[in-house]
Each structure stands twice: as structure tokens, then as C-alpha cells.
Amino acid sequence: MTEHGSAARAGGSAGNGRHADQASWWRSAVIYEIYLRSFADGDGDGSGDLAGVRSRLPYLRDLGVDALWFTPWYRSPLADGGYDVADYRSIDPTFGTLADAEALISEALDHGIRTIIDVVPNHVSADHEWFRAALAAGPGAPERDRFWFHPGRGDTGDAIPTHWVSNFAGPTWTRTTNPDGTPGEWYLHLFTPEQPDLNWNHPDVGAEHEDVLRFWFDRGVAGIRIDSAALLIKDAALPEVPASPAPGRHPHVDRDELHEVYRAWRAVADSYDPPRILVGEVWLPDPARFARYLRPDEMHTAFNFDFMARPWVAKELRESIDTTLEAHGLVGAPATWVLSNHDVTRPVTRYGREDSSFAFAAKRFGVPTDLRVGRRRARAAALLTAALPGSLYIYQGDELGLPEVEDLPRELLEDPMHFRSGGRDPGRDGCRVPLPWSGDRAPFGFTEADTAWLPQPSDWAQLTVERQAGDPGSMLCLYRTAVAVRRREGALHDGALRWLDSDGDVLAFSRGADFVCLVNLGPEPAALPEGSSVLLASDDLVDGRLPQDTAVWLRTARPHRSAQIRSVPMKE
Ligand code: GLC
């Protein structure tokens, strides 16, 4: 790399000294997720790239984010949006070069922004040299031991080794053809056949990943996001999934042995100055099992999908906030607040539906959606999450209030989830449509090419960065102001949340001595506590009261537990 100094600067003295406590910046950071293909195109081929991000760093600085998380940028056939990595030490040519990545990491730091990269340890691409060697070497060869090759069951080996169900629907085994053309062994893939699962019992697998971490930490990245972090270890006996597996004994989810992997990674991360951070993608229903990944010698944080999956119902959100804070408190880790990501139906769309809950494997589409309501709720949700204790994730485009694009032509869809489910799952392309930057017509400044790799709806002319930056009532301005206020309010960093007494449809809590957040999810407007002044509201107050689907941040004189926050019938 050109500038060795960057490595030392990562996480240690990011740019303008915005973080009071450099060592624990991640505890309350605002982290922006970049889905590289769809952020900004710098080379005019219709697909986003590193040059595009470099040209838009001032936008990210103005948004006020502390770090960027990049979904995989490595060489990849892109069978699953880059989550099929062929070579961890090179950048996919559609995104740029290693030198571009190094320059980006360094330039982002100059703006006070750290870089987090994605590591995908559960599987590699079928194009990875290890898998190619394994296929070429044939049954019984040691090259196959880095994966899960297995003879089929039955006399002819025709029967699948297990009936585990793929996270992308369908079977998890694909049969190979031997080098001599005869039907061969099967190999395991919890996702697509283009993503063979690694065998974490093999010593090469752990050693290689620790080396990959060092490769990128040496280049100045501040941390990693760990893909499918609870899936790596499999029961080598390959049993079927029991009806109710004992905790830690499911054949391929959340096995107890996983913690050793993350302890080893934490040791690598801690060997750097400043320490690098580990963020896990951990989808687990049990908060106690989830929190085990966040013990002090394992990951720093993990995505809080429980909150994201809840419907827009006060009781549900409050329950999620409570269980989240309780489970994290047991291990001393900060929570994360995530409204969406590149796998999830956009909040503006989700919250505009009668059933506003989310489930990865049961995404809905084509159901009646009121985008006006959805946008209002997404604005309130932005203020709610930004006021909660912990770190905050913003998925690119949520700060613009982009809706899910539900009418992409089928021939342009790429997501294997859609195809493997036989079309039952809408897929995730609709949340990955390129960002609208400027102008009145697609591709809205995203690319110099005539069209972006996925077409943007024409009415996104209203949602461009250019248009919103000049409109104080826009989603973009709300996000910018919220992030700026959050930064300067010490009470919004690490520290407790205290619930205030309120009606059931109103979430009301204080942070620190004089900061209060109220969110009204019910039909009756809510009165503000006496003597409070408004710092920021997601929508206009009505007669000094907080209407439905609105959040407000207040400065109050005495935010005591006894503060009465009551909904007031509209026509009193
Ligand atoms: C994670 C990623 C998702 C990917 C999957 C397989 O869930 O977020 O996009 O398809 O892992 O790697």
C-alpha cells in the first residue's frame, strides 16, 4: 500500500477527532452500510464501484457517519451479490483494484470515517482455488477435507446425505461429477451451490481466515462484519435436524464450538493498536444465546435483528428494546439498532403495510402498502433508534427514504433467493436498486452510462440527494440533523435508558439528565412533558402535541420517572 501510516491511524485517530474516547468509538458509532454495486458508479459501466464511493466521501462526511461497512468487495462471480468470495486478497475488477481500496480507506479516514469490511467465513465461491482443487482432486483426496464432501446415501449414492434445508430454500447438497465423468460425491452448501461450505474442523480454514483478517487490518480497516456468523461449525456426524435440538447442539446453527473461533479472532483484533473490532451477523431467536457471542473475549457487537423484525407496535418495540438491553447488559456489550440492510424489505415499504413485521425467509410483496404512512413511521423509527443506547446502522438509501422497488422486471432480477424459492420469495434486488443522486431522470447521477444495472423508478426524481439536500423537511435532512444532534448530546452515547411513565401507545424514555425521546404509535396525540423544549421532531406537532407515528427529541427540565406522558383524545 502507498501509505503505511493509514494502518496505524485506523480506529486510533480517525481524522477530525470526533470521538471523545477513541478506544471505544464502536460502542455508540453511526455506521453506514454500503452495497457497493448500488452506491455510486465512478467508471461509467452502470455498476457502482470504489471510485464512485471515493467521489462521494463528502456526502458521507456531511451525513456525519463514523464508519462505513462495505458488503464484500473481493473477486467474485457475484452469484450471491459478492457473498461468494473467490479471492479475499483481491478486489473484484467491477469494483476496482486493491490500490483503490487502500486509497479509499485512507481518504475516508481523512474525513474521520473508519472502514469495516465483510468477511464470509461459512463458505467460499465455487471459483475459489481451494474448491477448484478439491473438485479436480477427486474423492478421498486431502483437498476435499477443507469442505464437506460426502458420498450419497443408498446403494448408488443417489440419495442426499442429509435433508437440511438451505437458507435460500431447497436442498443443501449438490452432487459432483468425478473427473472421469461418473457421478461423484455430494458437497454441502447452506446457501447456493455456488457457495460451498468450508469445514471449520480443518486447520487450514481457521489459519487462512486469521491471515485474511491480518491482510486487511494491516491495510487500515477498523473492523470486520462477520457474515452468517452462527453457521460455521457443523456436526461432523451429519445427523438430520432434530425437532427441538438442545441449545448449542443443532447440527449447523449456533454450535458451542463456534465461540473458540471468535476468541481466536478477537485475539488477532486485539493484537492491533488500536484494536480492530468484530461485528457479527447473528440471527438467533434466543437473546441469551445471542449474547454469548458478545462476551468480552469474543465479538464487540452483533446486529440486533429482533428489533428490526418487529412490527410497528409500541408494545412489541418496547419489549424488544427491553430484552435487547437486558441480554447485552449481562455481557457488558452495547446493543446495535438496525432498521434494514441489503437483505431486508426497505422500512418505508415495510412500515406502510398492515402487517409491518419482517421475516428473512417469508418476505412479502405485492401486499397493499401505504407509502405515506410508511415514510412517516420510518422517520419516527429513525429518531427512535438514534436515541437508543448503542451503535446505529444506516443502510444506504434509508436516509433518502427509498421504498422497496417491487416491480423490477423479472429478467433483471439476480437474487438467488428469488429463483431458488421458485419465485415465492421476491428476492432482495428491490432493496438494492442504485441510489438516486441528482437530476430529473434515471439514472439520476448514479452513473454516466445510460442506465444503472437495476433500473430506478422514475418517481425517484423526488428522492434524489440533490433534491432532498435543499429541503429542510426531507428524510435526508432529518437524518443529517439527527446524527449531528446525537453526536453533540453526550447523553446519547454510552449510558442508560430510563423509561418514563406513558400510555401504552407512547414510547417515552430519558437519556442522561435532560434528554427525552417520545414516540407516539397510537391514534391519540400525546402531550409533551411540562417545561420541555423540542430539539428535533420527525414531523410537525399538532397544537403542541405529538401526533400518531411521530417521534420527538426533547430537552426537559426534570425527566423523572414520574413524568406523566398521556395521550389526549383529539376532541377534548
Ligand atoms: C448473509 C448476507 C447475505 C448473503 C448470505 C450468504 O446473510 O447478508 O446477503 O446472501 O449471508 O452469504
XYZ file of C-alpha atoms and ligand atoms in Angstrom:
584
model
C 0.000 0.000 0.000
C 1.078 3.537 -0.575
C 0.585 4.980 2.872
C 1.661 2.718 5.680
C 0.642 5.377 8.154
C -3.003 4.573 7.488
C -2.793 1.290 9.292
C -1.747 2.967 12.476
C -4.413 5.635 12.093
C -7.302 3.235 11.667
C -9.516 3.476 14.678
C -6.858 5.409 16.551
C -7.067 8.981 15.441
C -9.698 9.000 12.749
C -9.439 12.371 11.142
C -11.060 15.175 12.989
C -11.112 13.741 16.492
C -14.895 13.382 16.598
C -14.736 10.529 19.059
C -14.121 11.525 22.606
C -12.936 8.063 23.537
C -11.052 6.595 20.608
C -10.706 3.096 22.016
C -14.447 2.572 22.374
C -15.665 4.516 19.348
C -17.683 1.483 18.245
C -19.907 1.480 21.334
C -22.048 4.340 20.067
C -20.904 4.731 16.452
C -23.138 5.523 13.484
C -22.214 3.016 10.794
C -23.365 3.350 7.189
C -23.716 0.217 5.098
C -22.520 0.481 1.509
C -23.782 -2.045 -1.008
C -21.034 -1.188 -3.456
C -22.780 -2.115 -6.681
C -25.550 0.349 -5.984
C -23.929 3.303 -4.229
C -22.195 5.303 -6.994
C -20.546 4.415 -10.293
C -17.166 6.000 -10.955
C -16.189 4.319 -14.236
C -19.386 4.659 -16.227
C -20.287 0.979 -16.627
C -23.633 1.266 -14.840
C -22.439 -0.546 -11.733
C -21.196 1.044 -8.512
C -17.524 0.868 -7.550
C -14.778 2.119 -5.253
C -14.096 5.172 -7.403
C -17.763 6.092 -7.016
C -17.537 5.908 -3.235
C -14.336 7.968 -3.209
C -16.078 10.689 -5.174
C -18.968 10.711 -2.696
C -16.993 10.778 0.557
C -18.032 14.394 1.217
C -21.659 13.216 1.184
C -20.866 10.632 3.851
C -18.926 13.171 5.882
C -21.894 15.557 5.755
C -24.213 12.782 6.851
C -21.947 12.556 9.881
C -21.275 8.818 9.963
C -18.377 7.346 11.934
C -17.727 4.285 9.799
C -18.632 2.574 6.540
C -19.396 -1.116 6.312
C -18.791 -2.455 2.810
C -20.538 -5.621 1.696
C -17.966 -7.930 0.017
C -15.718 -6.204 -2.486
C -13.487 -9.180 -3.251
C -13.075 -11.048 -6.525
C -16.298 -12.965 -7.027
C -18.550 -14.378 -9.743
C -21.329 -12.415 -7.946
C -23.616 -15.439 -7.754
C -24.869 -14.006 -4.447
C -24.019 -10.316 -4.664
C -20.370 -10.960 -3.736
C -21.092 -13.286 -0.783
C -19.384 -15.902 -2.928
C -15.759 -14.910 -2.478
C -13.207 -16.297 -4.935
C -10.178 -14.447 -3.541
C -10.067 -12.433 -0.324
C -6.870 -10.663 -1.227
C -8.027 -9.014 -4.412
C -10.820 -6.637 -5.317
C -13.332 -7.649 -7.948
C -12.477 -5.812 -11.189
C -16.022 -4.449 -11.408
C -15.306 -2.580 -8.171
C -11.701 -1.501 -8.822
C -8.301 -2.546 -7.573
C -6.542 -3.182 -4.289
C -4.867 0.204 -4.664
C -8.331 1.811 -4.982
C -9.433 0.100 -1.773
C -6.324 1.285 0.048
C -6.835 4.819 -1.204
C -10.475 4.728 -0.141
C -9.641 3.500 3.365
C -7.107 6.272 3.741
C -9.254 9.059 2.242
C -12.230 8.049 4.362
C -10.043 8.376 7.449
C -9.120 11.856 6.335
C -12.836 12.620 6.672
C -12.942 10.989 10.101
C -14.620 7.848 8.742
C -13.434 4.323 9.501
C -13.849 1.283 7.263
C -15.400 -2.055 8.182
C -15.234 -4.875 5.668
C -17.279 -8.036 5.271
C -15.744 -11.452 5.927
C -17.713 -14.516 4.817
C -16.273 -17.467 6.743
C -19.061 -20.003 6.303
C -18.422 -20.578 2.607
C -16.374 -19.526 -0.390
C -17.180 -19.268 -4.068
C -17.123 -22.447 -6.129
C -14.499 -20.475 -8.088
C -12.177 -20.268 -5.074
C -8.899 -22.076 -5.743
C -9.480 -24.417 -2.798
C -12.780 -25.633 -4.188
C -11.472 -25.983 -7.718
C -8.569 -28.017 -6.384
C -10.956 -30.141 -4.336
C -13.139 -30.910 -7.337
C -10.149 -31.680 -9.539
C -8.519 -33.921 -6.953
C -11.457 -36.327 -6.736
C -12.939 -38.427 -3.909
C -10.729 -39.213 -0.956
C -8.154 -36.510 -1.779
C -6.996 -34.304 1.128
C -8.026 -31.181 -0.837
C -11.637 -32.233 -0.246
C -11.248 -32.163 3.527
C -11.477 -28.377 3.607
C -15.128 -28.733 2.536
C -17.987 -31.103 3.329
C -17.780 -33.727 0.603
C -19.783 -36.851 1.360
C -20.870 -39.939 -0.536
C -24.578 -40.091 -1.219
C -26.706 -42.495 0.761
C -28.182 -45.662 -0.693
C -26.625 -48.299 -2.952
C -25.840 -45.969 -5.807
C -25.108 -42.867 -3.764
C -28.118 -41.179 -5.335
C -29.707 -40.183 -2.042
C -28.830 -36.849 -0.499
C -26.601 -37.079 2.626
C -28.964 -35.034 4.857
C -32.258 -33.228 4.442
C -31.068 -29.945 5.893
C -32.930 -27.051 4.273
C -30.997 -24.214 2.651
C -31.383 -20.668 3.965
C -32.236 -19.884 0.365
C -34.799 -22.721 0.132
C -34.186 -26.128 -1.394
C -31.583 -28.784 -0.600
C -28.152 -28.064 0.888
C -26.220 -30.694 -1.096
C -25.190 -30.854 -4.728
C -23.771 -33.925 -6.392
C -20.435 -33.643 -8.187
C -19.227 -35.353 -11.308
C -15.937 -37.209 -10.986
C -13.002 -36.227 -13.210
C -13.766 -39.418 -15.241
C -17.374 -38.349 -15.833
C -19.066 -40.723 -13.368
C -21.473 -39.394 -10.708
C -19.447 -38.470 -7.657
C -19.720 -37.277 -4.082
C -22.039 -34.590 -2.810
C -20.923 -31.320 -1.202
C -22.645 -29.160 1.371
C -23.834 -25.588 0.770
C -26.145 -23.921 3.277
C -26.769 -21.249 0.612
C -26.405 -21.744 -3.152
C -24.396 -24.494 -4.891
C -22.007 -21.694 -5.918
C -21.200 -21.217 -2.206
C -19.669 -24.462 -0.871
C -19.431 -24.568 2.941
C -15.992 -24.713 4.499
C -15.067 -27.381 7.020
C -14.045 -25.479 10.133
C -12.633 -28.664 11.673
C -9.783 -28.438 9.159
C -6.807 -26.439 10.495
C -6.199 -24.655 7.165
C -9.592 -22.979 7.358
C -9.010 -21.123 10.630
C -5.409 -20.285 9.749
C -6.430 -18.863 6.371
C -9.112 -16.670 7.888
C -6.810 -15.274 10.553
C -4.370 -14.441 7.783
C -7.119 -12.710 5.792
C -8.003 -10.633 8.856
C -4.370 -9.570 9.187
C -4.162 -8.782 5.472
C -6.943 -6.213 5.833
C -6.148 -4.978 9.342
C -2.636 -4.223 8.050
C -4.290 -2.090 5.374
C -6.013 0.058 7.924
C -9.520 -1.365 8.158
C -11.013 -0.731 11.578
C -13.038 -3.894 11.815
C -14.950 -6.679 10.154
C -18.563 -7.652 9.767
C -18.830 -11.438 10.063
C -21.289 -12.978 7.620
C -23.579 -15.819 8.752
C -21.547 -15.908 11.935
C -23.583 -18.585 13.729
C -23.391 -21.193 10.967
C -19.707 -22.087 10.536
C -19.432 -25.241 12.611
C -21.249 -28.434 11.629
C -21.800 -31.669 13.465
C -19.345 -33.947 11.648
C -21.702 -36.906 12.084
C -24.136 -35.042 9.783
C -27.341 -36.002 11.590
C -30.748 -34.757 10.490
C -32.026 -31.684 12.326
C -33.930 -32.909 15.403
C -37.360 -31.484 16.182
C -36.013 -29.497 19.138
C -32.232 -29.568 19.323
C -30.607 -28.875 22.699
C -29.033 -25.393 22.858
C -25.673 -25.472 21.087
C -26.301 -28.917 19.559
C -28.163 -28.085 16.349
C -26.203 -29.768 13.538
C -25.360 -26.483 11.811
C -26.607 -23.459 13.748
C -25.127 -21.815 16.852
C -22.935 -24.716 17.907
C -20.972 -24.203 21.089
C -17.636 -24.804 19.335
C -18.087 -21.530 17.398
C -17.004 -19.444 20.341
C -13.462 -20.744 20.065
C -13.296 -19.345 16.526
C -14.301 -15.873 17.655
C -11.993 -15.948 20.665
C -9.121 -16.569 18.266
C -10.286 -13.720 16.005
C -10.629 -11.392 18.963
C -7.034 -12.137 19.872
C -5.990 -11.138 16.337
C -8.098 -7.965 16.513
C -6.717 -7.078 19.948
C -3.141 -7.538 18.789
C -3.511 -4.321 16.751
C -3.110 -0.821 18.040
C -5.742 0.450 18.110
C -7.704 -2.805 18.444
C -9.846 -3.733 15.482
C -13.496 -4.639 16.018
C -15.689 -7.658 15.231
C -19.378 -7.222 14.334
C -21.420 -10.379 13.927
C -24.322 -11.174 11.679
C -26.061 -13.412 14.179
C -29.696 -14.343 13.540
C -30.815 -16.186 16.687
C -34.194 -16.046 18.386
C -32.862 -16.608 21.911
C -31.365 -13.386 23.348
C -29.263 -15.306 25.863
C -27.681 -17.478 23.157
C -27.148 -14.336 21.059
C -25.395 -12.530 23.911
C -22.877 -15.356 24.314
C -21.206 -14.119 21.111
C -20.664 -10.756 22.795
C -18.730 -11.922 25.823
C -15.701 -9.719 26.456
C -13.271 -12.005 24.632
C -15.485 -12.595 21.555
C -17.238 -10.134 19.229
C -17.665 -6.475 20.066
C -21.219 -6.163 18.770
C -23.762 -8.042 16.647
C -26.752 -6.964 14.602
C -29.972 -6.710 16.534
C -32.391 -8.363 14.144
C -35.042 -8.890 16.779
C -35.797 -5.183 16.858
C -35.706 -4.921 13.068
C -38.163 -7.778 12.639
C -40.794 -6.365 14.989
C -43.949 -4.730 13.692
C -44.626 -1.030 14.254
C -46.469 -1.653 17.538
C -45.403 0.124 20.732
C -45.652 -2.938 22.960
C -43.559 -5.023 20.557
C -40.854 -2.408 20.152
C -40.657 -1.789 23.868
C -40.402 -5.476 24.598
C -37.592 -5.815 22.064
C -35.728 -2.822 23.492
C -36.012 -4.277 26.997
C -34.904 -7.797 26.113
C -32.084 -6.417 23.975
C -30.723 -4.150 26.684
C -31.096 -6.832 29.320
C -29.279 -9.511 27.302
C -26.467 -7.135 26.340
C -26.173 -5.856 29.896
C -25.315 -9.369 31.104
C -22.144 -9.394 28.987
C -21.347 -5.663 29.085
C -21.737 -5.225 25.319
C -23.526 -2.317 23.660
C -26.640 -3.024 21.595
C -26.948 -2.233 17.901
C -30.023 -0.707 16.226
C -30.680 -1.692 12.666
C -33.744 -0.773 10.606
C -32.709 -2.623 7.482
C -29.859 -3.865 5.320
C -29.248 -5.307 1.853
C -31.277 -8.438 2.749
C -34.365 -6.708 4.098
C -37.513 -5.040 2.731
C -36.998 -1.262 2.979
C -38.587 0.277 6.125
C -40.684 2.826 4.198
C -42.436 -0.083 2.491
C -42.476 -2.477 5.439
C -43.947 0.062 7.857
C -46.582 1.040 5.304
C -48.226 -2.372 5.484
C -50.885 -3.674 7.793
C -48.503 -6.375 8.981
C -45.250 -4.475 9.338
C -43.170 -7.303 10.807
C -40.272 -8.822 8.855
C -39.019 -12.381 8.395
C -35.994 -13.147 6.195
C -37.441 -16.376 4.854
C -41.006 -15.074 4.466
C -40.693 -11.753 2.720
C -43.909 -10.437 1.247
C -44.548 -8.459 -1.861
C -47.464 -7.032 -3.714
C -49.441 -6.557 -0.488
C -51.307 -3.262 -0.009
C -48.818 -0.630 1.118
C -49.381 2.983 2.121
C -46.027 4.623 1.462
C -47.151 7.875 3.082
C -47.761 6.073 6.363
C -44.610 4.029 5.868
C -42.488 7.121 5.355
C -43.927 8.804 8.431
C -43.178 5.749 10.542
C -39.714 5.331 9.052
C -38.950 8.919 10.063
C -40.132 8.245 13.592
C -38.184 4.981 13.673
C -35.039 6.852 12.642
C -35.316 9.144 15.666
C -36.251 6.274 17.961
C -33.254 4.136 17.009
C -30.859 7.085 17.023
C -31.861 7.823 20.625
C -31.353 4.297 21.951
C -28.128 3.279 23.707
C -25.620 1.543 21.441
C -24.444 1.819 17.853
C -26.676 2.700 14.937
C -26.628 1.237 11.422
C -27.969 3.076 8.378
C -28.384 1.107 5.163
C -27.647 3.231 2.102
C -30.784 4.856 0.788
C -32.740 4.643 4.025
C -31.521 8.179 4.728
C -33.312 9.113 1.477
C -36.472 7.229 2.410
C -36.229 4.956 -0.625
C -39.051 2.432 -0.824
C -38.616 -1.186 -1.861
C -38.815 -1.444 -5.654
C -41.398 -4.162 -6.126
C -41.895 -4.056 -9.869
C -38.439 -4.811 -11.271
C -38.707 -6.793 -14.492
C -38.164 -10.438 -13.668
C -35.489 -10.843 -16.334
C -33.354 -8.300 -14.500
C -33.579 -9.951 -11.093
C -30.368 -11.536 -9.856
C -31.026 -12.684 -6.327
C -30.767 -16.476 -5.985
C -33.310 -16.358 -3.151
C -35.954 -15.499 -5.690
C -35.043 -18.212 -8.150
C -34.344 -20.967 -5.627
C -37.710 -20.380 -3.969
C -39.428 -20.873 -7.312
C -40.444 -17.200 -7.269
C -42.224 -17.466 -3.910
C -39.645 -15.155 -2.327
C -39.495 -11.748 -4.048
C -35.745 -11.705 -3.563
C -33.605 -8.843 -2.356
C -32.998 -6.902 -5.563
C -35.768 -4.454 -4.640
C -33.737 -3.031 -1.751
C -30.551 -2.932 -3.828
C -31.601 -0.517 -6.558
C -28.909 2.128 -7.237
C -29.135 5.397 -5.318
C -30.606 8.497 -6.974
C -28.114 11.347 -6.637
C -29.291 14.178 -8.866
C -31.318 15.275 -11.850
C -34.842 14.537 -13.010
C -34.361 11.355 -14.943
C -32.880 7.913 -14.345
C -30.072 7.080 -13.763
C -30.189 10.178 -11.518
C -26.461 10.879 -11.457
C -25.665 7.343 -10.292
C -23.705 6.597 -13.469
C -22.558 8.200 -16.686
C -23.949 5.174 -18.515
C -27.476 5.386 -19.924
C -28.871 3.035 -17.330
C -27.926 1.642 -13.966
C -27.546 -2.140 -13.533
C -31.008 -2.189 -11.978
C -33.494 0.436 -13.187
C -34.608 3.159 -10.784
C -38.284 4.169 -10.673
C -38.957 7.472 -12.445
C -40.590 8.983 -9.350
C -37.239 8.778 -7.549
C -36.709 12.215 -9.089
C -38.355 13.429 -5.858
C -35.913 11.459 -3.740
C -32.514 12.441 -5.109
C -29.792 13.648 -2.773
C -29.757 16.911 -4.689
C -33.476 17.478 -4.206
C -33.523 16.458 -0.540
C -30.409 18.371 0.481
C -32.254 21.615 -0.258
C -35.451 20.646 1.561
C -35.374 21.002 5.354
C -38.392 18.699 5.630
C -36.731 15.847 3.743
C -35.703 12.471 5.099
C -32.081 13.320 4.315
C -32.187 16.492 6.398
C -33.860 14.609 9.246
C -31.045 12.031 9.214
C -28.335 14.670 8.982
C -29.755 16.624 11.886
C -30.394 13.527 13.989
C -26.825 12.287 13.539
C -25.443 15.745 14.337
C -27.571 16.133 17.478
C -26.705 12.603 18.555
C -23.029 13.424 18.223
C -23.161 16.515 20.365
C -25.518 15.113 23.039
C -23.237 13.248 25.413
C -26.330 11.581 26.917
C -26.936 9.760 23.642
C -23.627 7.956 23.694
C -22.984 5.126 26.104
C -25.265 5.233 29.102
C -28.555 4.070 30.461
C -32.078 4.481 29.180
C -34.861 5.158 31.652
C -38.463 4.513 30.717
C -40.921 7.247 31.642
C -44.482 6.607 32.634
C -46.598 6.796 29.484
C -49.719 5.483 27.818
C -49.384 2.153 26.081
C -49.087 3.530 22.567
C -46.368 6.000 23.513
C -42.727 5.035 23.964
C -41.148 7.542 26.333
C -37.666 7.392 27.776
C -34.949 9.647 29.039
C -31.217 9.554 28.439
C -28.995 11.407 30.871
C -30.245 14.304 32.947
C -32.307 16.291 30.485
C -32.885 14.442 27.214
C -36.196 12.732 26.439
C -37.397 10.804 23.400
C -41.117 10.246 22.797
C -42.613 8.164 20.018
C -46.366 8.046 19.557
C -47.628 4.971 17.723
C -51.262 5.419 18.714
C -54.133 7.415 17.186
C -54.470 9.958 20.006
C -51.992 12.844 20.148
C -49.720 12.811 23.198
C -48.986 15.787 25.430
C -45.343 16.714 25.921
C -43.945 16.840 29.454
C -44.238 20.244 31.034
C -41.307 22.574 30.622
C -39.782 20.702 27.702
C -38.477 22.195 24.507
C -38.236 20.449 21.166
C -34.769 19.583 19.842
C -35.977 17.642 16.814
C -39.262 16.129 15.637
C -39.853 13.617 12.868
C -42.987 15.505 11.764
C -44.906 18.588 12.818
C -46.527 18.701 16.214
C -50.251 19.483 16.229
C -51.384 22.061 18.772
C -48.220 21.389 20.727
C -48.956 17.661 20.894
C -47.284 14.677 19.346
C -49.487 13.112 16.652
C -49.566 9.472 15.567
C -46.427 7.923 14.079
C -44.236 10.799 15.182
C -41.123 10.935 17.342
C -39.681 13.903 19.146
C -36.452 14.630 20.978
C -36.880 16.997 23.902
C -34.776 18.939 26.311
C -36.575 18.759 29.602
C -36.016 20.270 32.978
C -36.958 17.207 35.021
C -37.348 13.936 33.102
C -38.307 11.999 36.199
C -39.800 8.582 36.205
C -42.943 10.248 37.461
C -43.285 12.400 34.351
C -46.772 11.747 33.014
C -46.937 11.398 29.291
C -50.541 10.985 28.421
C -52.353 10.676 25.172
C -55.112 13.221 24.903
C -58.278 12.437 22.980
C -58.372 14.515 19.824
C -61.661 16.275 20.575
C -61.431 17.010 24.266
C -25.710 -13.032 4.737
C -25.670 -11.857 3.791
C -26.494 -12.200 2.598
C -25.894 -13.416 1.929
C -25.785 -14.584 2.911
C -24.908 -15.682 2.380
O -26.968 -13.256 5.255
O -26.093 -10.692 4.430
O -26.593 -11.147 1.696
O -26.695 -13.808 0.856
O -25.202 -14.178 4.127
O -23.566 -15.302 2.395
